[in-house]
XYZ file of C-alpha atoms in Angstrom:
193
model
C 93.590 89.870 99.718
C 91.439 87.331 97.456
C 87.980 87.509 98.473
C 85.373 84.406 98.202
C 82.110 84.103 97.656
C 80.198 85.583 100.796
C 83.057 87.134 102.541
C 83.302 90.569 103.774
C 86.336 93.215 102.779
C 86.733 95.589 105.166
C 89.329 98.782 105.525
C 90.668 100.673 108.033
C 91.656 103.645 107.263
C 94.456 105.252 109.601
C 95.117 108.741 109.760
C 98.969 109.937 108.293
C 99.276 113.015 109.502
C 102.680 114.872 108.751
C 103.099 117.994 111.065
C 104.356 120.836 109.680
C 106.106 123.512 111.984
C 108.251 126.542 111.538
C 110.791 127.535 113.596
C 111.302 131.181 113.394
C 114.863 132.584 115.051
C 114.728 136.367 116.207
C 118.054 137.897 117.465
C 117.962 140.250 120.443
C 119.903 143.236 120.793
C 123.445 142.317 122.603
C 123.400 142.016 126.136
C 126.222 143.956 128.203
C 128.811 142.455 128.459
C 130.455 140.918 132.026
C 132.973 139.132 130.296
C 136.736 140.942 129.122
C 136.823 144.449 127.441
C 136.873 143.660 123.426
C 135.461 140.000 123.689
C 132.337 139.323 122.063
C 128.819 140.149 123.751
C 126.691 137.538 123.794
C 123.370 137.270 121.878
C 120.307 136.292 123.069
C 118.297 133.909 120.664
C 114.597 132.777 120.903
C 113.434 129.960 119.001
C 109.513 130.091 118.519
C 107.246 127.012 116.932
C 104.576 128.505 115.151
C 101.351 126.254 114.736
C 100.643 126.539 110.862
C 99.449 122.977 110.929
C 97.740 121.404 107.518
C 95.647 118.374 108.477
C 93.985 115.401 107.243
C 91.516 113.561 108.931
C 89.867 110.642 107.605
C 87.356 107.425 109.308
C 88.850 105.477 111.441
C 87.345 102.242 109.846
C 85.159 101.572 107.019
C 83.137 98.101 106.438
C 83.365 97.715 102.415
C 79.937 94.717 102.644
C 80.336 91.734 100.565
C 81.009 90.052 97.277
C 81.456 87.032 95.783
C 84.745 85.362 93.861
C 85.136 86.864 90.697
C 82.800 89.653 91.556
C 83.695 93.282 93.068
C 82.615 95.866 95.532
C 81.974 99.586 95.314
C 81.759 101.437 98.831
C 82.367 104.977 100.099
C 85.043 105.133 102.716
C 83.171 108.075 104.423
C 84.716 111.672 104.231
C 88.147 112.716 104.223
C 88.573 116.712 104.928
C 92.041 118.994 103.983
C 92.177 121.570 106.506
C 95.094 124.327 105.812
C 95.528 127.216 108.436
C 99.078 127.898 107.332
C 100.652 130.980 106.380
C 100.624 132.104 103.050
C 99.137 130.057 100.038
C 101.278 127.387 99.843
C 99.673 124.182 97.518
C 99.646 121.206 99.538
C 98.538 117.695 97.493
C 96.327 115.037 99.541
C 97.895 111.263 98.327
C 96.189 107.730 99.000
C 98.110 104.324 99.444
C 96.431 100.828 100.531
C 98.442 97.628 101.586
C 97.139 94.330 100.308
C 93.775 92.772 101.546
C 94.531 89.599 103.424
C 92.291 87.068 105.440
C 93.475 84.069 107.611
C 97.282 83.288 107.414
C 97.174 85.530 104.380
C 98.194 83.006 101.615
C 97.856 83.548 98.173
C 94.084 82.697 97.738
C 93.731 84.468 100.696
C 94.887 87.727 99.858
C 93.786 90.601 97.521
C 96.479 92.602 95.413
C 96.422 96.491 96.139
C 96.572 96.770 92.480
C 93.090 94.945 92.735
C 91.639 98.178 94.704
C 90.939 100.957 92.809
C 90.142 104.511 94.457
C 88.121 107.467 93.151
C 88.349 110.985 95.179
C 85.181 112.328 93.686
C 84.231 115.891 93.301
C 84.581 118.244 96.676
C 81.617 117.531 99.128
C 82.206 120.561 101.395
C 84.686 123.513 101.338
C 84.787 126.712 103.564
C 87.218 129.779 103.631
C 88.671 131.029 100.578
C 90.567 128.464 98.492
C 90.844 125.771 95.289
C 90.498 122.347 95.993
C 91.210 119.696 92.651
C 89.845 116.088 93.083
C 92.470 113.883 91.870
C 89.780 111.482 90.392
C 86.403 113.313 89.800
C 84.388 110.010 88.352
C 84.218 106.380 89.000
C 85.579 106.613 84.686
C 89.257 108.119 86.566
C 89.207 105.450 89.086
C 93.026 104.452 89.607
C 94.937 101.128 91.211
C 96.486 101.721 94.571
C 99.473 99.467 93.918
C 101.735 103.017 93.992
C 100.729 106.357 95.719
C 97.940 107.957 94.213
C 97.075 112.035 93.977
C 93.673 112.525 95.951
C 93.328 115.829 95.782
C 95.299 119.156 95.952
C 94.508 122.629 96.458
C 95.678 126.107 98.079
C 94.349 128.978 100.589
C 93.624 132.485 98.434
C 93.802 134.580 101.032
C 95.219 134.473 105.099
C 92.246 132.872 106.799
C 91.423 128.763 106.810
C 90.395 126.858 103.945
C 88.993 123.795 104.065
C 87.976 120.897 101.520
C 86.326 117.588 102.021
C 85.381 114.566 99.579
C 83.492 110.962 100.146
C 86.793 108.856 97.992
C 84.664 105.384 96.700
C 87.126 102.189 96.891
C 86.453 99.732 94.043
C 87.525 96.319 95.357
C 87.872 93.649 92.056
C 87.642 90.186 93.910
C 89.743 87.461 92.317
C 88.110 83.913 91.091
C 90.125 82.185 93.105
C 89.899 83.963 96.580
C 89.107 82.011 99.606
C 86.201 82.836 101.876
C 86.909 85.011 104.586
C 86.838 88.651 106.182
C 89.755 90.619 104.200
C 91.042 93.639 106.117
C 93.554 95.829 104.517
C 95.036 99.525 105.081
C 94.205 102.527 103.093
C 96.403 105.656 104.174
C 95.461 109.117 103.268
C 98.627 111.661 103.794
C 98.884 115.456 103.056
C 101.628 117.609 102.515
């Protein structure tokens, strides 16, 4: 997704949320028995879904604001917040991945290489509960491409209630010379697991 001289780049940011469940299987005793002498007794199983969800949730949409050809943006996508009420202390790592930028039919001066938007995590913004969050880019100077899956930040609980983390991730949109003119939209997906 090229961008031009006065057009906008804007992102949407959808939420990836991958659900994690367990299933926990407790036998019963053996029930008597109506079937023959010496066959087996049947057992009675109970299959329970425990809700030890760890969440992401992120903007819905973000409008980057201009730039010119050859020129690039800088604009916070808003916060993105970790929540982990599992079990346990399991780590869990927050990752970042953005399509390309396109505008019209999407042709090549219309379109702006992923590897042209860069993404910073910044340090935490708000925690609660007991728990380590690590920013996966602390300063604009660790800023990364997002032309592969990027670490965003990772952390763990220290103890059996909720922790929580958030961050305000910056996107640093490089605008090629020859981009056409236009309102680029492209995809940036925050998952956690």
């Amino acid at each position: 997704m090229r961008k031009a001289r006065t057009g906008l780049v804007a992102a949407r940011t959808p939420l990836a949320l991958p659900y994690l469940a367990g299933l926990l299987l407790t036998g019963a005793a053996p029930a008597a028995s109506a079937s023959a002498p010496g066959a087996p007794a049947p057992w009675t199983v109970t299959v329970a879904l425990r809700a030890d969800p760890l969440e992401i949730t992120v903007p819905g949409s973000v409008n980057l604001g201009s730039g010119t050809a050859g020129g690039s943006i800088s604009a916070s996508m808003g916060t993105v917040t970790v929540t982990d009420t599992r079990g346990g202390n399991p780590p869990w790592t927050a990752t970042v991945t953005a399509t390309t930028f396109t505008t019209g039919a999407g042709s090549p001066s219309q379109t702006i290489s992923n590897s042209d938007v860069a993404y910073w995590s910044g340090p935490a913004t708000a925690s609660s509960g007991a728990g380590a969050g690590t920013p996966g880019q602390p300063t604009a100077a660790q800023q990364v491409p997002l032309s592969s899956t990027v670490t965003a930040f990772s952390g763990h609980k220290t103890g059996e209630d909720p922790y929580s983390v958030s961050w305000a991730p910056t996107l640093v949109v490089t605008i090629p010379a020859t981009a056409a003119p236009g309102v680029y939209t492209g995809v940036v997906t925050h998952s956690v697991s």
